[in-house]
CSV table of C-alpha atoms in Angstrom, one decimal:
chain,number,residue,atom,x,y,z
A,24,MET,CA,20.2,-5.5,-0.8
A,25,MET,CA,18.3,-1.9,0.1
A,26,LYS,CA,15.2,-1.7,1.4
A,27,LEU,CA,12.2,-1.1,-0.5
A,28,ARG,CA,11.2,2.3,0.4
A,29,VAL,CA,7.4,1.2,-0.1
A,30,GLN,CA,6.7,-2.6,1.4
A,31,LEU,CA,3.8,-4.4,0.2
A,32,GLN,CA,2.6,-5.5,3.8
A,33,CYS,CA,0.4,-9.1,3.4
A,34,LYS,CA,-0.9,-10.7,6.4
A,35,ASN,CA,-0.2,-14.7,7.1
A,36,LEU,CA,-3.0,-16.9,8.2
A,37,HIS,CA,-3.3,-16.4,11.5
A,38,GLU,CA,-2.4,-12.3,10.9
A,39,TYR,CA,-6.1,-13.0,9.0
A,40,LEU,CA,-7.8,-14.9,11.0
A,41,ARG,CA,-8.1,-12.8,14.3
A,42,GLU,CA,-9.0,-10.0,12.5
A,43,LEU,CA,-12.1,-12.6,11.8
A,44,SER,CA,-14.7,-11.9,14.4
A,45,PRO,CA,-15.7,-14.6,16.9
A,46,GLU,CA,-19.1,-15.7,15.8
A,47,ILE,CA,-17.0,-16.1,11.6
A,48,LEU,CA,-14.5,-17.6,13.8
A,49,ASP,CA,-16.9,-20.6,15.8
A,50,ARG,CA,-18.6,-21.3,12.4
A,51,LEU,CA,-15.1,-21.8,10.4
A,52,TYR,CA,-14.2,-25.1,13.4
A,53,ASN,CA,-17.3,-26.7,12.6
A,54,HIS,CA,-15.2,-27.4,9.4
A,55,PRO,CA,-12.2,-30.8,10.8
A,56,ALA,CA,-10.2,-29.0,6.6
A,57,THR,CA,-10.3,-25.7,8.7
A,58,CYS,CA,-9.0,-26.9,12.2
A,59,LEU,CA,-6.2,-29.3,10.7
A,60,ALA,CA,-5.1,-25.9,8.3
A,61,VAL,CA,-4.8,-23.6,11.7
A,62,TYR,CA,-3.1,-26.2,13.6
A,63,ARG,CA,-0.8,-26.8,11.4
A,64,GLU,CA,0.8,-23.4,10.8
A,65,LEU,CA,0.7,-22.8,15.2
A,66,PRO,CA,4.1,-22.9,16.4
A,67,SER,CA,5.4,-26.1,17.9
A,68,LEU,CA,4.7,-24.8,20.8
A,69,ALA,CA,1.7,-24.7,20.7
A,70,LYS,CA,0.6,-27.3,19.0
A,71,ASN,CA,2.2,-29.5,22.0
A,72,TYR,CA,-0.6,-27.7,24.2
A,73,VAL,CA,-3.1,-27.7,22.0
A,74,ILE,CA,-2.5,-31.8,21.5
A,75,ARG,CA,-2.1,-32.1,25.6
A,76,MET,CA,-5.5,-30.4,26.1
A,77,LEU,CA,-6.8,-32.0,22.9
A,78,PHE,CA,-8.6,-34.9,25.2
A,79,LEU,CA,-9.5,-32.9,28.8
A,80,ASP,CA,-12.6,-32.0,29.1
A,81,GLN,CA,-12.2,-30.4,32.0
A,82,PRO,CA,-10.2,-26.8,32.2
A,83,LEU,CA,-6.4,-27.1,33.5
A,84,PRO,CA,-5.0,-24.2,35.8
A,85,GLN,CA,-2.8,-22.2,34.1
A,86,ALA,CA,0.1,-22.5,36.3
A,87,ALA,CA,0.2,-26.0,35.7
A,88,VAL,CA,0.1,-25.2,31.8
A,89,ALA,CA,3.1,-22.5,33.1
A,90,LEU,CA,5.0,-24.9,34.6
A,91,TRP,CA,4.7,-27.1,30.7
A,92,VAL,CA,8.4,-25.0,29.4
A,93,LYS,CA,11.5,-24.0,31.7
A,94,LYS,CA,12.0,-19.9,33.2
A,95,ASP,CA,14.1,-19.6,30.4
A,96,SER,CA,11.5,-20.0,28.1
A,97,GLN,CA,8.9,-17.9,29.5
A,98,LYS,CA,8.4,-15.3,26.7
A,99,ASP,CA,7.6,-18.9,24.5
A,100,HIS,CA,4.8,-19.5,26.2
A,101,ASP,CA,3.5,-16.0,26.6
A,102,ASP,CA,3.2,-15.6,22.5
A,103,CYS,CA,1.8,-19.3,22.7
A,104,VAL,CA,-0.7,-18.4,25.5
A,105,SER,CA,-1.7,-14.9,22.9
A,106,VAL,CA,-1.2,-17.2,19.3
A,107,LEU,CA,-4.0,-19.7,21.2
A,108,ALA,CA,-6.4,-16.6,22.8
A,109,GLY,CA,-6.0,-14.4,19.6
A,110,LEU,CA,-7.5,-17.2,17.5
A,111,ARG,CA,-9.8,-18.8,19.8
A,112,LEU,CA,-8.3,-22.2,20.1
A,113,TRP,CA,-8.8,-22.0,24.1
A,114,HIS,CA,-9.9,-19.7,26.6
A,115,SER,CA,-10.0,-19.1,30.2
A,116,GLN,CA,-12.1,-20.5,32.3
A,117,GLN,CA,-12.6,-20.4,36.2
A,118,LEU,CA,-11.8,-23.1,38.3
A,119,GLN,CA,-13.7,-23.8,41.3
A,120,GLY,CA,-11.6,-22.1,44.7
A,121,GLY,CA,-11.1,-18.8,42.3
A,122,LEU,CA,-8.5,-20.2,39.9
A,123,GLN,CA,-7.9,-19.5,37.0
A,124,GLY,CA,-7.5,-22.0,33.7
A,125,TYR,CA,-7.4,-23.0,30.3
A,126,ILE,CA,-9.6,-24.9,27.9
A,127,LEU,CA,-9.5,-25.9,24.0
A,128,ASN,CA,-12.6,-24.2,21.8
A,129,PRO,CA,-15.0,-27.3,22.1
A,130,VAL,CA,-16.0,-26.6,18.9
A,131,PHE,CA,-12.9,-26.4,17.8
A,132,LYS,CA,-11.2,-29.5,19.8
A,133,ASP,CA,-14.1,-31.8,19.0
A,134,ASN,CA,-13.0,-31.0,14.8
A,135,LEU,CA,-9.8,-31.4,15.3
A,136,ARG,CA,-10.0,-34.5,16.7
A,137,ILE,CA,-12.6,-35.7,13.7
A,138,ALA,CA,-9.7,-34.6,11.3
A,139,LEU,CA,-6.7,-36.8,13.4
A,140,LEU,CA,-8.1,-39.5,13.8
A,141,GLY,CA,-11.3,-40.2,11.2
A,142,GLY,CA,-14.4,-40.1,11.0
A,143,GLY,CA,-16.8,-37.1,10.0
A,144,LYS,CA,-18.3,-36.7,6.3
A,145,ALA,CA,-16.1,-36.5,3.6
A,146,TRP,CA,-14.7,-33.1,2.7
A,147,ALA,CA,-14.9,-33.4,-1.0
A,148,ASP,CA,-17.1,-35.3,-3.1
A,149,ASP,CA,-14.3,-37.4,-5.8
A,150,GLY,CA,-14.7,-38.0,-8.8
A,151,SER,CA,-15.4,-41.8,-8.8
A,152,THR,CA,-19.4,-41.5,-8.9
A,153,LEU,CA,-19.2,-40.1,-12.1
A,154,GLY,CA,-16.8,-43.2,-13.5
A,155,PRO,CA,-13.5,-42.4,-15.4
A,156,ASP,CA,-12.7,-38.9,-16.7
A,157,ARG,CA,-11.7,-39.6,-20.9
A,158,HIS,CA,-10.4,-36.1,-20.4
A,159,ALA,CA,-7.8,-36.5,-17.5
A,160,ARG,CA,-5.5,-34.6,-17.0
A,161,ASP,CA,-1.7,-35.7,-15.4
A,162,ILE,CA,0.6,-33.6,-12.9
A,163,ASP,CA,2.2,-32.4,-15.7
A,164,SER,CA,-0.6,-31.2,-17.4
A,165,LEU,CA,-2.2,-29.8,-14.4
A,166,ASP,CA,1.3,-27.8,-13.6
A,167,ARG,CA,1.7,-26.4,-16.8
A,168,TYR,CA,-2.2,-24.8,-17.1
A,169,ALA,CA,-1.8,-23.7,-14.1
A,170,MET,CA,1.6,-21.6,-14.5
A,171,GLU,CA,-0.1,-20.3,-17.5
A,172,ARG,CA,-2.7,-19.1,-16.2
A,173,TRP,CA,-1.9,-17.5,-13.2
A,174,GLU,CA,1.0,-16.0,-15.6
A,175,VAL,CA,-2.3,-13.8,-17.8
A,176,ILE,CA,-2.9,-11.6,-14.8
A,177,LEU,CA,0.7,-11.2,-14.1
A,178,HIS,CA,0.8,-9.8,-18.0
A,179,PHE,CA,-2.3,-7.9,-17.4
A,180,MET,CA,-1.0,-6.5,-14.8
A,181,VAL,CA,2.1,-5.1,-17.4
A,182,GLY,CA,0.1,-4.1,-19.7
A,183,SER,CA,1.1,-6.9,-22.2
A,184,PRO,CA,-1.6,-6.1,-25.1
A,185,SER,CA,-2.2,-10.6,-25.5
A,186,ALA,CA,-3.7,-10.8,-22.0
A,187,ALA,CA,-7.2,-10.6,-21.6
A,188,VAL,CA,-8.5,-11.0,-18.5
A,189,SER,CA,-12.6,-11.3,-17.3
A,190,GLN,CA,-14.2,-7.8,-16.0
A,191,ASP,CA,-14.5,-8.7,-12.3
A,192,LEU,CA,-10.8,-9.8,-12.1
A,193,ALA,CA,-9.9,-6.7,-13.3
A,194,GLN,CA,-12.2,-4.9,-10.6
A,195,LEU,CA,-10.3,-7.3,-8.0
A,196,LEU,CA,-7.2,-5.6,-9.1
A,197,VAL,CA,-8.0,-2.2,-9.0
A,198,GLN,CA,-9.5,-3.1,-5.9
A,199,ALA,CA,-6.6,-4.0,-4.7
A,200,GLY,CA,-4.3,-0.8,-5.5
A,201,LEU,CA,-2.3,-3.3,-7.8
A,202,MET,CA,-3.7,-1.3,-11.2
A,203,LYS,CA,-5.0,2.3,-11.3
A,204,SER,CA,-8.0,3.4,-13.4
A,205,GLU,CA,-8.6,6.0,-15.2
A,206,ALA,CA,-12.1,7.3,-16.6
A,207,GLY,CA,-12.0,5.8,-20.3
A,208,GLU,CA,-8.6,4.2,-19.9
A,209,ALA,CA,-7.1,1.0,-19.8
A,210,PRO,CA,-6.1,0.4,-16.1
A,211,TYR,CA,-2.5,0.6,-15.8
A,212,ILE,CA,0.1,-0.5,-12.6
A,213,THR,CA,0.7,1.2,-9.5
A,214,SER,CA,3.8,0.9,-6.9
A,215,ALA,CA,2.1,-1.5,-5.3
A,216,GLY,CA,1.2,-3.5,-8.2
A,217,PHE,CA,4.5,-3.5,-9.5
A,218,GLN,CA,6.3,-4.5,-5.9
A,219,PHE,CA,3.1,-7.4,-6.6
A,220,LEU,CA,5.4,-8.6,-9.6
A,221,LEU,CA,9.3,-8.8,-7.2
A,222,LEU,CA,7.1,-11.3,-5.3
A,223,ASP,CA,8.0,-14.8,-5.6
A,224,THR,CA,5.0,-17.2,-6.7
A,225,ALA,CA,3.1,-18.5,-2.7
A,226,SER,CA,3.2,-15.1,-2.2
A,227,GLN,CA,1.8,-13.3,-4.7
A,228,LEU,CA,-1.3,-15.8,-4.2
A,229,TRP,CA,-1.7,-15.3,-0.6
A,230,TYR,CA,-2.1,-11.1,-1.6
A,231,PHE,CA,-3.8,-11.6,-3.9
A,232,THR,CA,-6.4,-14.5,-2.6
A,233,LEU,CA,-6.5,-11.8,0.5
A,234,GLN,CA,-7.8,-8.7,-1.8
A,235,TYR,CA,-10.3,-11.6,-2.7
A,236,LEU,CA,-11.7,-12.5,0.8
A,237,LYS,CA,-12.2,-8.8,1.5
A,238,THR,CA,-14.5,-7.9,-1.3
A,239,ALA,CA,-16.9,-11.6,-1.4
A,240,GLN,CA,-18.9,-10.7,1.2
A,241,SER,CA,-19.7,-7.5,-1.2
A,242,ARG,CA,-20.2,-10.1,-3.7
A,243,GLY,CA,-22.9,-11.9,-1.4
A,244,MET,CA,-20.5,-14.9,-1.3
A,245,ASP,CA,-20.7,-16.8,2.7
A,246,LEU,CA,-17.1,-15.9,3.2
A,247,VAL,CA,-17.1,-18.7,5.5
A,248,GLU,CA,-18.0,-20.8,2.6
A,249,ILE,CA,-15.5,-20.4,0.3
A,250,LEU,CA,-12.6,-20.0,2.9
A,251,SER,CA,-13.5,-23.5,3.9
A,252,PHE,CA,-13.6,-24.7,0.8
A,253,LEU,CA,-9.8,-23.4,0.2
A,254,PHE,CA,-9.4,-25.2,3.0
A,255,GLN,CA,-10.1,-28.8,1.9
A,256,LEU,CA,-8.9,-27.8,-1.4
A,257,SER,CA,-4.9,-27.0,0.8
A,258,PHE,CA,-5.4,-31.5,1.3
A,259,SER,CA,-6.5,-32.8,-2.2
A,260,THR,CA,-4.6,-35.2,-3.8
A,261,LEU,CA,-2.8,-33.5,-6.7
A,262,GLY,CA,-3.5,-35.9,-10.3
A,263,ARG,CA,-7.0,-36.7,-8.5
A,264,ASP,CA,-10.5,-35.7,-9.5
A,265,TYR,CA,-13.4,-34.2,-7.1
A,266,SER,CA,-16.6,-33.9,-8.6
A,267,VAL,CA,-19.4,-30.5,-8.2
A,268,GLU,CA,-22.6,-32.0,-6.9
A,269,GLY,CA,-23.8,-30.8,-4.1
A,270,MET,CA,-22.0,-27.3,-4.3
A,271,SER,CA,-23.5,-24.1,-4.1
A,272,GLU,CA,-24.1,-21.2,-6.3
A,273,SER,CA,-22.0,-19.4,-4.8
A,274,LEU,CA,-19.6,-22.1,-4.2
A,275,LEU,CA,-20.2,-22.9,-8.1
A,276,THR,CA,-19.5,-19.3,-8.9
A,277,PHE,CA,-16.1,-19.0,-6.0
A,278,LEU,CA,-15.0,-22.0,-8.3
A,279,GLN,CA,-14.9,-20.2,-11.9
A,280,HIS,CA,-12.9,-17.6,-9.7
A,281,LEU,CA,-10.5,-20.3,-8.6
A,282,ARG,CA,-10.1,-21.6,-12.4
A,283,GLU,CA,-9.4,-18.3,-13.9
A,284,PHE,CA,-6.7,-18.2,-10.7
A,285,GLY,CA,-5.4,-21.2,-12.1
A,286,LEU,CA,-5.9,-22.6,-9.0
A,287,VAL,CA,-8.3,-25.3,-10.2
A,288,PHE,CA,-8.4,-27.0,-14.0
A,289,GLN,CA,-12.5,-27.7,-15.1
A,290,ARG,CA,-12.8,-28.2,-19.0
A,291,LYS,CA,-15.9,-26.6,-19.5
A,292,ARG,CA,-18.0,-24.2,-16.9
A,293,LYS,CA,-20.0,-27.0,-16.5
A,294,SER,CA,-18.3,-29.5,-15.9
A,295,ARG,CA,-19.0,-32.0,-13.1
A,296,ARG,CA,-15.9,-32.4,-12.2
A,297,TYR,CA,-13.3,-30.6,-11.4
A,298,TYR,CA,-9.0,-31.3,-10.6
A,299,PRO,CA,-7.1,-28.4,-7.4
A,300,THR,CA,-4.4,-27.5,-8.8
A,301,ARG,CA,-0.2,-27.5,-7.4
A,302,LEU,CA,-1.2,-24.0,-6.6
A,303,ALA,CA,-4.4,-24.4,-5.0
A,304,ILE,CA,-3.3,-27.3,-2.5
A,305,THR,CA,0.1,-25.1,-1.6
A,306,LEU,CA,-1.7,-22.3,-1.2
A,307,ALA,CA,-2.7,-23.1,2.4
A,308,ALA,CA,0.5,-24.9,3.4
A,309,GLY,CA,3.0,-22.2,2.8
A,310,VAL,CA,1.3,-18.9,4.0
A,311,THR,CA,2.9,-18.9,7.4
A,312,THR,CA,6.4,-19.6,6.5
A,313,SER,CA,6.3,-17.6,3.3
A,314,SER,CA,5.2,-14.7,5.3
A,315,SER,CA,7.7,-14.8,8.6
A,316,SER,CA,10.0,-17.5,9.5
A,317,SER,CA,9.6,-17.2,13.0
A,318,SER,CA,7.8,-19.0,15.9
A,319,THR,CA,5.4,-16.7,15.6
A,320,SER,CA,2.8,-15.0,13.8
A,321,SER,CA,4.1,-11.6,13.8
A,322,SER,CA,3.8,-8.7,11.7
A,323,SER,CA,5.5,-9.1,8.8
A,324,SER,CA,5.5,-8.2,5.3
A,325,CYS,CA,5.0,-11.0,1.9
A,326,ASN,CA,8.9,-12.4,0.8
A,327,LEU,CA,10.9,-10.4,-2.0
A,328,SER,CA,12.6,-13.1,-4.0
A,329,SER,CA,14.9,-13.1,-6.5
A,330,THR,CA,13.1,-15.1,-8.3
A,331,PRO,CA,9.6,-14.5,-8.8
A,332,GLY,CA,7.2,-16.2,-10.9
A,333,ALA,CA,8.6,-17.0,-13.8
A,334,GLY,CA,11.8,-18.0,-12.5
A,335,ASP,CA,14.8,-16.3,-15.0
A,336,ALA,CA,17.2,-15.6,-12.2
A,337,GLY,CA,19.8,-13.2,-13.0
A,338,TYR,CA,19.3,-12.5,-16.6
A,339,ILE,CA,19.9,-8.8,-16.8
A,340,VAL,CA,23.3,-6.7,-17.5
A,341,VAL,CA,23.5,-2.5,-16.9
A,342,GLU,CA,26.0,-0.9,-18.6
A,343,THR,CA,27.6,2.9,-17.3
A,344,ASN,CA,26.1,3.8,-20.9
A,345,TYR,CA,22.4,3.5,-19.7
A,346,ARG,CA,21.8,-0.4,-21.2
A,347,ILE,CA,20.0,-3.0,-20.5
A,348,TYR,CA,21.0,-6.7,-22.0
A,349,ALA,CA,18.1,-8.5,-20.9
A,350,TYR,CA,18.7,-12.6,-21.4
A,351,THR,CA,16.2,-14.0,-21.1
A,352,ASN,CA,12.6,-15.2,-23.7
A,353,SER,CA,10.0,-14.7,-20.9
A,354,GLU,CA,7.4,-12.3,-22.2
A,355,LEU,CA,7.0,-11.5,-19.0
A,356,GLN,CA,10.3,-10.5,-17.5
A,357,ILE,CA,10.6,-8.4,-20.7
A,358,ALA,CA,7.4,-6.6,-20.1
A,359,LEU,CA,8.8,-5.7,-16.3
A,360,VAL,CA,11.9,-4.3,-18.0
A,361,ALA,CA,9.6,-2.5,-20.4
A,362,LEU,CA,8.0,-0.2,-17.6
A,363,PHE,CA,10.8,1.7,-17.1
A,364,SER,CA,12.8,1.4,-20.4
A,365,GLU,CA,12.8,1.4,-24.0
A,366,LEU,CA,13.4,-1.1,-26.3
A,367,LEU,CA,15.3,-1.1,-28.8
A,368,TYR,CA,16.6,-4.6,-30.2
A,369,ARG,CA,14.9,-8.3,-29.5
A,370,PHE,CA,16.7,-11.2,-31.0
A,371,PRO,CA,15.9,-14.2,-30.3
A,372,ASN,CA,17.6,-14.9,-26.8
A,373,VAL,CA,18.4,-11.4,-25.8
A,374,VAL,CA,16.4,-8.2,-25.6
A,375,VAL,CA,18.7,-4.6,-25.6
A,376,ALA,CA,17.1,-1.5,-23.7
A,377,GLN,CA,18.1,2.2,-22.7
A,378,VAL,CA,17.4,3.9,-19.7
A,379,THR,CA,15.7,7.1,-20.8
A,380,ARG,CA,15.0,10.1,-18.5
A,381,GLU,CA,11.5,10.1,-20.7
A,382,SER,CA,11.3,6.2,-19.9
A,383,VAL,CA,12.0,6.9,-15.9
A,384,GLN,CA,10.1,9.6,-15.2
A,385,GLN,CA,7.0,7.9,-17.3
A,386,ALA,CA,7.4,4.7,-14.7
A,387,ILE,CA,7.0,7.2,-11.5
A,388,ALA,CA,4.2,9.2,-13.3
A,389,ASN,CA,3.0,5.6,-12.9
A,390,GLY,CA,3.5,5.2,-9.1
A,391,ILE,CA,7.0,3.2,-10.0
A,392,THR,CA,9.3,4.5,-7.2
A,393,ALA,CA,13.2,4.6,-8.0
A,394,GLN,CA,13.8,3.0,-5.3
A,395,GLN,CA,12.0,0.1,-6.9
A,396,ILE,CA,13.3,0.1,-10.4
A,397,ILE,CA,17.2,-0.3,-8.8
A,398,HIS,CA,15.9,-2.8,-6.5
A,399,PHE,CA,14.3,-5.0,-9.7
A,400,LEU,CA,17.6,-4.2,-12.0
A,401,ARG,CA,19.9,-5.6,-8.7
A,402,THR,CA,18.2,-8.3,-7.7
A,403,ARG,CA,17.8,-9.5,-11.4
A,404,ALA,CA,21.5,-8.9,-12.4
A,405,HIS,CA,23.5,-11.5,-14.0
A,406,PRO,CA,26.1,-13.5,-12.1
A,407,VAL,CA,29.0,-11.9,-14.0
A,408,LEU,CA,27.2,-8.4,-12.4
A,409,LEU,CA,27.2,-10.6,-9.2
A,410,LYS,CA,31.4,-10.7,-9.2
A,411,GLN,CA,32.2,-7.1,-9.2
A,412,THR,CA,31.6,-4.5,-6.7
A,413,PRO,CA,28.5,-2.3,-6.7
A,414,VAL,CA,26.9,-4.8,-8.6
A,415,LEU,CA,25.2,-2.1,-10.3
A,416,PRO,CA,27.0,1.2,-12.3
A,417,PRO,CA,26.7,3.5,-9.3
A,418,THR,CA,26.1,6.6,-12.2
A,419,ILE,CA,22.7,4.2,-12.9
A,420,THR,CA,21.6,4.4,-9.3
A,421,ASP,CA,22.5,8.1,-9.3
A,422,GLN,CA,20.9,8.8,-12.0
A,423,ILE,CA,18.0,7.2,-11.8
A,424,ARG,CA,17.0,8.8,-8.2
A,425,LEU,CA,18.7,12.3,-9.7
A,426,TRP,CA,15.7,11.7,-12.7
A,427,GLU,CA,13.1,10.8,-9.5
A,428,LEU,CA,13.8,13.7,-7.6
A,429,GLU,CA,13.3,16.0,-10.6
A,430,ARG,CA,9.8,15.7,-10.1
A,431,ASP,CA,9.8,15.6,-6.4
A,432,ARG,CA,11.2,19.0,-6.5
A,433,LEU,CA,7.9,20.7,-4.8
A,434,GLN,CA,6.1,19.1,-2.0
A,435,PHE,CA,2.4,20.8,-2.0
A,436,THR,CA,0.6,21.2,1.6
A,437,GLU,CA,-2.8,21.8,2.5
A,438,GLY,CA,-2.7,25.8,4.4
A,439,VAL,CA,-4.3,28.5,5.8
A,440,LEU,CA,-2.9,31.7,4.9
A,441,TYR,CA,-3.2,34.7,7.8
A,442,ASN,CA,-2.0,38.2,6.5
A,443,GLN,CA,-2.6,41.4,6.7
A,444,PHE,CA,-1.2,41.7,10.8
A,445,LEU,CA,-1.7,45.9,12.2
A,446,SER,CA,1.5,45.2,14.0
A,447,GLN,CA,4.2,42.9,13.8
A,448,ALA,CA,3.4,42.6,17.5
A,449,ASP,CA,0.2,40.7,16.5
A,450,PHE,CA,1.7,38.6,14.1
A,451,GLU,CA,3.9,37.9,16.8
A,452,VAL,CA,2.1,36.5,19.2
A,453,LEU,CA,-1.0,34.4,17.2
A,454,ARG,CA,2.8,33.0,15.1
A,455,ASP,CA,4.2,31.5,18.4
A,456,ARG,CA,0.4,30.2,19.3
A,457,ALA,CA,0.2,28.0,16.7
A,458,GLN,CA,3.8,26.8,16.9
A,459,GLY,CA,3.1,26.1,20.4
A,460,LEU,CA,0.1,24.2,19.1
A,461,GLY,CA,2.3,22.2,16.7
A,462,CYS,CA,0.5,23.4,13.2
A,463,LEU,CA,2.0,26.2,11.7
A,464,VAL,CA,3.7,25.4,8.2
A,465,TRP,CA,5.1,28.6,7.6
A,466,GLN,CA,5.8,32.0,7.9
A,467,ASP,CA,7.1,35.2,6.7
A,468,VAL,CA,8.1,37.4,9.1
A,469,ALA,CA,9.6,40.7,7.3
A,470,HIS,CA,5.9,40.6,6.2
A,471,ARG,CA,3.2,39.6,8.4
A,472,VAL,CA,2.3,36.3,6.7
A,473,MET,CA,1.9,33.1,7.9
A,474,VAL,CA,0.6,29.4,7.3
A,475,VAL,CA,-1.2,26.9,9.3
A,476,THR,CA,-2.7,23.0,8.6
A,477,PRO,CA,-6.3,23.3,8.5
A,478,GLN,CA,-6.5,20.6,11.8
A,479,GLY,CA,-5.3,23.5,13.3
A,480,HIS,CA,-7.1,26.5,11.6
A,481,SER,CA,-9.8,26.9,14.0
A,482,GLU,CA,-7.8,26.5,17.3
A,483,VAL,CA,-5.5,29.8,16.0
A,484,LYS,CA,-8.9,31.2,14.9
A,485,ARG,CA,-10.8,31.5,18.4
A,486,PHE,CA,-7.1,32.1,20.2
A,487,TRP,CA,-6.6,35.2,17.5
A,488,LYS,CA,-11.3,36.2,18.5
A,489,ARG,CA,-10.4,36.4,22.2
A,490,GLN,CA,-6.6,38.0,21.3
A,491,LYS,CA,-8.9,40.9,20.5
A,492,SER,CA,-11.7,40.7,23.3
A,493,HIS,CA,-8.8,41.3,25.4
């Protein structure tokens, strides 16, 4: 599989938490649900360390902890130490005699004990206090609702006229870089947005949630409160209703946003009960595994899947005459194909489109790259195409790249022009100085003209003044 030139980066749970301030982390660990969610996503060796120290009130010597692993597993031990320290799950403490030891974060330790052994306050109020729900939803209807709501967002991104989202959500898509909005025009998809659509649903949800969390405090929301609520949702029971009693105004606003994303079902805005959907329950459970299959939380990009949210695997046939046959009834998949091609015919189970110079260059003008278009066609190729090598006709892939190159003939670079030198010697002295500084952009020896970068201009100018004064 060819690598995309632009990789949409999204952090996993541990990478996100590491960037939070110590004060926010300590407040987060005041909630047992958060502690259990963080513990659940730790590497297996780190889980072992935490459990072995969970009921110790005294620090353990670091040398003793290092003996828990064999010498050939020292790298795994070092990775675990880094993860636990980065998440503030433990810290160093000096022992009597000057030795260094490790001790678990007391806030994390106490709340993880509650999560594992029971006790403490209920994480969420179930709906039993409200009596039976006359409009109860079963699991199948919740699954349908969740995917319908999520696909509305994806449809909006590809410009489907029937898809409408709130102004808050549209603004979030722009702030996340998934869409771009010009003055007085409707938002349109960007290169990052197109790659977002190539992700599987779990990765799409986690990436989108991260973008939401970035803007939470600017919306006047308490980051700890909404993160804790997300973790609580991940331990909810699918098909069971929960009460909104006791929720703050900020949390009720957040609940309405989750309702629009498809993470919770609430029959009316003022309804006193809500149902978490499968999307909410699996959100925090799959963020590390979907982002990184390694035993540590190393930096990674979101998974690219050949079957994103809509689940139409292998439905595209590409012919050498630039025709595309998409065997699908999914409005979303058809809209994706229409982003870089012209739709010709539509039948009950197949859509015929044509890849043209104009359609490809329009897509490229919107920020979609030729490599992303080729990747899209290859990962959704019909099983018939997968039997041949190469999967896509070379004439098509080469032409799409050539159409992109037509727009990339010129590369603009800012610079400062130097000309009107009195002698060739003056020109060469200044040019050599600019080259030595690494700021020479272009030169024309015959006409004694050169261009330097704006960053290097001040240094070159000072050098030239010194030269003239000698």
